[in-house]
Structures are given as C-alpha cells and as structure tokens.
C-alpha cells in the first residue's frame, strides 16, 4: 500500500479488513459451538461491548473522507451477522417447538380414561318401576311434606287422639302438633283436599318411625301410597288393580292373597300376601314355611275419611294401599338385610 493507512484502519493496530475477518471467523466458530443465539447476539451486538457494536462506535472516529468506505464494510459485516443470527434464532425456535411437540405428543388413537358411570340406587330403581306400572294404569305421582301435622298424619285418617298408633313410642314428635310423618297416607288427604274425584295417585316418599334398626326395620324408610277414588269403584277393582301390579312387579306366576286386617282409614282392610318368590309357595326359611309373604296393607277408603275432605261418601268409593319400598327391593333382589341399602357400600351397590 503506497498511501499510509487511514486513521480508522490503523486503529487498534489492525487493518479494518482483518478486524472484520476476525470477527466473522470468531462468529462462525462460536455459532458452531454450544452458545445459544441469544448469547451470540449479546456477544456481537450487545449495547456496550458487542464486537460489532464496538466497531460501529469506532466509525465515529474515522475521518469523514474515509467514512463511506469504512461504514459500508462494517455495515456489511453487521448485516451478514444479523442475517445469520436471525437464521440461528429461527432454527432454534423451530427446534424448541419440535422438541416440545415431541415431548407433549398425544396419541389420539389411545382409548381415553373413562370415568365410571354411576347408576340409580336399588331403592330408586324399585320406586321407578312401581311408578311406571301405576302410570301405565293412569295413575299420577303426588308429593307431600315429610314434616306433618297431627291432623294429616292421624286425625284426618280417622286415627283419633288416644289411638295407640299416635303413641310417642312409635312417632318422632317435633312438637305437640308437628311430627315426622309415620306413613305416606297423609298425602291422600292433601290431594283429596285440593282435587275432586276421579283420582288415581301414588305418593312415594320417606317416612319415619321409632323402630330400632334390624334386618327388616329402619327408623327412616320409604313407602309408596296409592289411592283411587271414583263414582263406582268396587272391591273387585281394588283386588284386580293390586293383583295386576304385584304380578307385573314380581312375576306373572305370583299368586296374590288378601287377608282381613285393620287400618283406621280403610274399611274393609286387608293385608296382601304374595306366594313366596323363593320357594314358589312350597314353604321355606324366608316365608317361615307358610308359602306366603306379606307385602302391603290396603283397603277400601273408610267413609269417615271422605268426610274430612268433603267428598260425598254416598257418591264416591275408593281404595288405598301402602307398601314399603325397601321390603319390595329386598324381595325383588333377594337382599336379606335392609341395612345394606343405607350403607353406601359400593360392593353392594355395584350389583344393581
Ligand atoms: C301403613 O303404613 C299404612 N299407611 C298402609 C296403608 C295405606 C294401609 C293405605 C291401608 C291403606 P304399615 O304400618 O303396615 O301400613 O306399613 C306399610 C309397610 O311399610 C310395611 O308393609 C313394611 O313393608 C313397611 N315398614 C313398616 N315399618 C317399617 C320399618 N321400620 N322399616 C322398614 N319398612 C317398614
């Protein structure tokens, strides 16, 4: 070189081309190593000490005449490194994405984790089945409160004040006039009060008695009440309806028998038995060798009850019945202890 090198080119003792070459080589070596694109960007373009940044700063010291050439060379270096860094960054982002996709890969062909699907409690199954049988005969469902007055639970059902059924030994009293209903029969009264005949209703619900828990008793259990009232209902309708229902629920082979009984609100009254479903009436341990099992209480509505609800007993007749849902479920599913229904033991419940 004939001319002495300009100030800028001599600065630091290196020629500009050499400096650029060195920076470029160092960048190439670095970019093949383990440094991340971010680290490279800091090293070459860091705001204070980036190698390219320093070269740009040095340009300010270059005499104006030499600036265009020097500036062009440094700018080309800057553009080249930036382009390479952009490429590296894009590569590393797509590599990170690929790694993430691989790590989080979902095999959509794998079967999902199925949640176990629950089902109705056996007492609910029995209640629904009984409701279905009666609704197929034109009955509808009525509801009533579990906390009742003595009027609806007893008096309007023809159970007067000193009747033994009112005994506090049997009934959970809340006050002198309020109690937990001991049967679903009060719903009969409530429905007859609000509706004129013809009536065909069933009333499922919880009832409460001061019975000690054992294999066949619980202090809280469920009943279904039935009531039909019309102008010409007879004992034949009563027998036929219950026979139809019991055969539909248990089996067409089931025999049904009516035994005289007593309820204050029906006259005549009957206990209804079915032929033992375990021994087909031959006699076994469950039916205590009698061949029969008692399943419900029933009767023709006592005219005294009609008077409480302002129905004309000369014009209307009716029949009513009441059954224990647990008892029906025990017979249907051969369960020998009522307490199983309340224990929420999945090993028991999963069988239904
Ligand atoms: C009654 O409760 C009458 N209200 C039924 C009735 C209605 C008769 C309409 C006439 C006309 P009883 O007390 O027998 O009747 O009860 C009916 C059923 O409830 C019984 O057959 C039995 O299956 C069930 N039951 C009675 N006490 C308990 C108890 N502690 N635990 C479980 N089930 C019971």
XYZ file of C-alpha atoms and ligand atoms in Angstrom:
386
model
C 0.000 0.000 0.000
C 1.516 3.322 -1.199
C -0.572 5.569 0.895
C -0.385 5.430 4.635
C -3.425 3.641 6.002
C -6.232 5.933 7.196
C -6.729 6.502 10.922
C -9.600 4.112 11.231
C -7.793 1.299 9.521
C -4.843 1.683 11.765
C -6.851 1.939 14.914
C -6.062 -0.834 17.356
C -3.123 -1.836 15.210
C -5.300 -3.877 12.814
C -6.479 -3.317 9.322
C -10.261 -2.993 9.008
C -10.500 -5.976 6.710
C -8.591 -8.074 9.208
C -10.770 -6.956 12.042
C -13.887 -7.793 10.066
C -12.438 -11.108 9.044
C -11.503 -11.939 12.608
C -14.953 -11.028 13.927
C -16.528 -13.070 11.157
C -14.328 -16.098 11.856
C -14.916 -15.861 15.560
C -18.656 -15.695 14.897
C -18.507 -18.775 12.671
C -16.587 -20.729 15.323
C -18.958 -19.526 18.041
C -22.064 -20.378 16.061
C -20.927 -23.960 15.639
C -20.339 -24.286 19.377
C -22.789 -24.532 22.203
C -23.583 -20.815 22.555
C -27.261 -20.013 22.161
C -28.423 -17.445 19.575
C -29.178 -15.098 22.482
C -25.627 -15.412 23.829
C -24.239 -14.762 20.357
C -26.435 -11.715 19.954
C -25.120 -10.343 23.259
C -21.521 -11.038 22.351
C -21.721 -9.380 18.904
C -24.498 -6.842 19.225
C -24.565 -6.153 22.981
C -25.282 -2.477 23.575
C -21.978 -1.686 25.346
C -19.422 -4.282 24.414
C -20.803 -6.161 21.450
C -17.983 -6.718 18.979
C -19.983 -5.296 16.069
C -21.290 -2.507 18.293
C -17.711 -1.512 19.160
C -16.770 -1.464 15.503
C -19.748 0.824 14.819
C -18.620 3.098 17.633
C -15.104 3.221 16.193
C -16.577 4.533 12.958
C -17.292 7.821 14.721
C -13.533 8.359 14.979
C -12.936 7.836 11.261
C -12.183 10.979 9.283
C -15.176 11.994 7.155
C -13.473 11.210 3.876
C -12.979 7.590 4.814
C -16.357 7.092 6.428
C -18.307 5.920 3.370
C -15.934 3.003 2.678
C -15.420 2.114 6.324
C -19.123 2.452 7.061
C -20.042 0.226 4.115
C -17.637 -2.515 5.225
C -18.812 -2.515 8.852
C -22.434 -2.346 7.740
C -21.972 -5.352 5.503
C -20.481 -7.234 8.450
C -23.422 -6.171 10.604
C -25.989 -7.266 8.029
C -24.251 -10.588 7.444
C -24.067 -11.448 11.145
C -27.625 -10.310 11.763
C -28.887 -12.468 8.928
C -27.025 -15.448 10.321
C -28.265 -14.777 13.826
C -31.837 -14.489 12.542
C -31.387 -17.867 10.865
C -29.960 -19.387 14.033
C -32.787 -17.981 16.129
C -35.420 -19.257 13.746
C -33.727 -22.684 13.737
C -33.543 -22.828 17.496
C -37.204 -21.747 17.875
C -38.382 -24.416 15.478
C -36.139 -26.971 17.182
C -37.614 -25.987 20.561
C -41.084 -26.294 19.080
C -40.276 -29.691 17.577
C -38.901 -30.876 20.938
C -41.988 -29.608 22.728
C -44.321 -31.239 20.240
C -42.457 -34.493 20.643
C -42.500 -34.293 24.437
C -46.164 -33.373 24.564
C -47.226 -35.713 21.828
C -50.758 -37.049 22.243
C -51.675 -40.350 20.723
C -55.239 -39.685 19.709
C -55.725 -43.339 18.900
C -55.256 -44.362 22.566
C -58.530 -45.111 24.393
C -59.497 -42.295 26.771
C -59.733 -42.585 30.546
C -63.354 -43.485 31.037
C -64.994 -42.241 34.192
C -67.109 -44.908 35.807
C -70.760 -44.132 35.109
C -72.955 -44.262 38.178
C -76.452 -45.657 38.235
C -79.587 -45.389 40.267
C -79.740 -46.744 43.803
C -81.683 -50.028 44.042
C -84.410 -48.305 46.078
C -84.731 -45.699 43.317
C -84.918 -48.471 40.713
C -87.744 -50.154 42.599
C -89.586 -46.878 43.140
C -89.326 -46.026 39.416
C -90.536 -49.459 38.396
C -93.569 -49.198 40.677
C -94.261 -45.683 39.381
C -94.055 -46.984 35.792
C -96.522 -49.813 36.431
C -99.038 -47.467 38.010
C -98.631 -44.719 35.446
C -99.408 -47.325 32.768
C -102.761 -47.700 34.573
C -103.422 -43.957 34.525
C -102.083 -43.063 37.989
C -100.028 -39.915 38.566
C -97.462 -39.092 41.245
C -98.239 -36.770 44.144
C -95.871 -35.437 46.781
C -96.272 -34.216 50.344
C -94.175 -32.864 53.232
C -92.095 -35.115 55.480
C -92.833 -32.872 58.456
C -96.547 -33.234 59.002
C -99.236 -32.061 61.371
C -101.015 -34.500 63.641
C -104.172 -33.620 61.672
C -102.899 -35.002 58.351
C -100.870 -37.880 59.787
C -103.602 -39.106 62.163
C -106.855 -37.245 62.635
C -107.974 -36.910 59.013
C -107.096 -40.594 58.605
C -109.614 -41.462 61.259
C -106.944 -42.068 63.919
C -108.334 -40.232 66.955
C -106.378 -38.616 69.738
C -105.892 -41.559 72.073
C -105.369 -44.174 69.394
C -102.265 -46.317 70.128
C -100.861 -45.524 66.654
C -100.226 -41.985 67.908
C -98.004 -43.247 70.695
C -94.766 -41.306 71.096
C -93.109 -44.718 71.341
C -93.739 -45.044 67.601
C -93.679 -41.456 66.381
C -90.953 -38.787 66.209
C -92.759 -35.703 67.510
C -91.362 -32.245 66.809
C -94.000 -30.509 68.927
C -97.497 -31.324 70.175
C -98.906 -30.865 66.691
C -95.891 -31.445 64.400
C -94.176 -34.741 63.665
C -92.123 -36.644 61.098
C -94.788 -38.434 59.074
C -95.052 -42.104 60.011
C -96.559 -43.114 56.665
C -97.340 -41.627 53.235
C -101.103 -41.767 53.858
C -101.327 -38.013 54.730
C -100.637 -37.292 51.033
C -104.023 -38.937 50.304
C -105.724 -36.302 52.422
C -103.724 -33.386 50.995
C -104.502 -34.495 47.437
C -108.217 -35.067 48.084
C -108.420 -31.619 49.688
C -107.117 -29.902 46.573
C -108.738 -32.093 43.884
C -112.143 -33.557 43.170
C -112.591 -37.181 42.010
C -111.842 -39.092 39.885
C -108.421 -39.577 41.450
C -105.701 -42.105 40.755
C -102.475 -41.277 42.552
C -99.376 -42.800 44.006
C -97.270 -40.980 46.570
C -93.707 -42.164 47.104
C -91.630 -40.704 49.912
C -89.628 -41.018 53.108
C -91.334 -41.847 56.382
C -90.043 -42.113 59.948
C -90.803 -44.381 62.894
C -89.158 -45.005 66.235
C -88.237 -48.537 65.206
C -84.872 -49.953 66.210
C -82.726 -50.773 63.195
C -82.535 -54.507 62.492
C -82.523 -56.756 59.418
C -86.056 -55.721 58.386
C -86.583 -52.349 60.093
C -85.143 -48.871 59.832
C -86.168 -45.656 61.636
C -86.233 -43.898 58.229
C -87.563 -45.788 55.235
C -89.626 -45.238 52.105
C -93.216 -46.007 51.318
C -95.489 -45.713 48.334
C -99.083 -44.822 48.930
C -101.763 -45.484 46.355
C -105.272 -44.069 46.159
C -108.078 -44.357 43.649
C -111.426 -42.586 44.115
C -114.308 -42.590 41.659
C -118.042 -42.977 41.491
C -118.273 -46.697 41.115
C -115.053 -48.276 42.334
C -115.609 -51.661 43.952
C -113.653 -54.227 45.922
C -113.179 -56.032 42.584
C -111.355 -53.017 41.118
C -109.260 -52.912 44.272
C -108.290 -56.600 44.094
C -107.774 -56.546 40.343
C -105.520 -53.478 40.456
C -103.290 -54.871 43.197
C -103.106 -58.302 41.561
C -102.149 -56.734 38.250
C -99.485 -54.617 39.940
C -97.958 -57.438 42.012
C -97.778 -59.823 39.052
C -96.227 -57.091 36.881
C -93.648 -56.286 39.557
C -92.706 -59.789 40.758
C -93.787 -62.315 38.116
C -96.903 -63.397 36.262
C -96.732 -66.675 38.195
C -97.103 -64.866 41.534
C -100.263 -65.706 43.449
C -101.917 -62.944 45.477
C -103.984 -63.365 48.637
C -105.999 -60.860 50.672
C -106.250 -61.386 54.426
C -108.640 -59.374 56.596
C -106.844 -56.766 58.640
C -107.379 -53.410 60.302
C -106.418 -49.861 59.360
C -108.340 -46.922 60.833
C -108.684 -45.271 57.428
C -109.903 -48.253 55.370
C -112.922 -50.479 55.742
C -112.726 -53.304 54.963
C -108.952 -53.539 55.314
C -106.588 -56.209 54.102
C -103.018 -57.364 54.396
C -101.912 -58.521 50.980
C -99.604 -61.518 50.623
C -97.846 -62.955 47.583
C -96.833 -66.573 47.115
C -93.244 -66.875 48.321
C -90.955 -65.962 45.425
C -88.110 -68.011 46.888
C -89.890 -71.375 47.124
C -92.865 -70.766 44.785
C -95.231 -71.300 47.703
C -93.851 -74.655 48.815
C -92.513 -73.317 52.113
C -89.003 -72.157 53.033
C -86.993 -70.253 55.642
C -87.903 -66.815 54.184
C -91.682 -67.420 54.272
C -91.334 -69.313 57.547
C -92.693 -72.417 55.771
C -96.071 -70.713 55.172
C -95.556 -70.327 51.417
C -96.756 -66.674 51.653
C -95.043 -63.316 52.180
C -96.863 -60.202 53.342
C -96.169 -57.243 51.043
C -98.628 -54.441 51.712
C -101.544 -53.027 53.662
C -104.666 -51.833 51.875
C -108.430 -51.454 51.914
C -111.483 -49.588 50.700
C -111.373 -45.950 51.838
C -113.359 -45.525 55.052
C -116.311 -43.124 54.500
C -115.164 -41.283 57.634
C -112.039 -40.174 55.727
C -114.143 -38.796 52.853
C -115.992 -36.597 55.306
C -112.695 -34.946 56.373
C -112.047 -33.896 52.773
C -115.610 -33.037 51.868
C -116.187 -35.885 49.428
C -119.711 -37.296 49.435
C -119.375 -40.904 50.773
C -122.729 -41.741 49.203
C -121.398 -40.818 45.793
C -117.774 -41.846 45.874
C -115.909 -45.005 46.762
C -112.201 -45.661 46.669
C -109.385 -47.930 47.614
C -105.968 -47.239 49.068
C -102.794 -49.160 49.754
C -99.382 -48.572 51.273
C -96.163 -50.512 50.750
C -92.573 -50.356 51.953
C -90.135 -49.779 49.076
C -87.294 -51.443 50.994
C -89.419 -54.553 51.510
C -90.169 -54.753 47.792
C -86.487 -54.236 46.964
C -85.425 -56.944 49.453
C -87.823 -59.416 47.845
C -87.017 -58.442 44.284
C -83.229 -58.606 44.728
C -83.061 -61.294 47.457
C -81.410 -58.939 49.941
C -81.646 -60.329 53.453
C -80.753 -57.182 55.421
C -82.441 -53.800 54.932
C -79.355 -52.016 56.314
C -77.371 -52.795 53.134
C -79.476 -50.198 51.321
C -78.241 -47.406 53.568
C -74.553 -48.234 53.954
C -73.392 -46.813 50.588
C -71.047 -49.766 50.189
C -70.069 -49.830 46.509
C -69.503 -53.597 46.607
C -73.222 -53.902 47.315
C -74.492 -51.076 45.102
C -72.477 -52.107 42.036
C -74.522 -55.289 41.784
C -77.645 -53.474 40.597
C -99.088 -48.299 56.744
O -98.140 -47.532 56.942
C -100.325 -47.829 56.113
N -100.318 -46.411 55.955
C -100.507 -48.554 54.785
C -101.881 -48.372 54.207
C -102.108 -47.373 53.295
C -102.933 -49.217 54.571
C -103.354 -47.180 52.743
C -104.173 -49.038 54.033
C -104.404 -48.042 53.115
P -97.832 -50.371 57.720
O -97.572 -49.781 59.052
O -98.143 -51.814 57.674
O -99.007 -49.604 56.949
O -96.552 -50.065 56.795
C -96.537 -50.378 55.423
C -95.227 -51.053 55.064
O -94.143 -50.255 55.494
C -94.989 -52.398 55.712
O -95.603 -53.422 54.972
C -93.488 -52.542 55.683
O -93.054 -53.062 54.439
C -93.018 -51.099 55.743
N -92.449 -50.792 57.056
C -93.095 -50.533 58.203
N -92.229 -50.227 59.184
C -91.002 -50.284 58.648
C -89.658 -50.069 59.116
N -89.418 -49.671 60.365
N -88.625 -50.231 58.270
C -88.847 -50.573 57.006
N -90.063 -50.789 56.462
C -91.127 -50.647 57.283
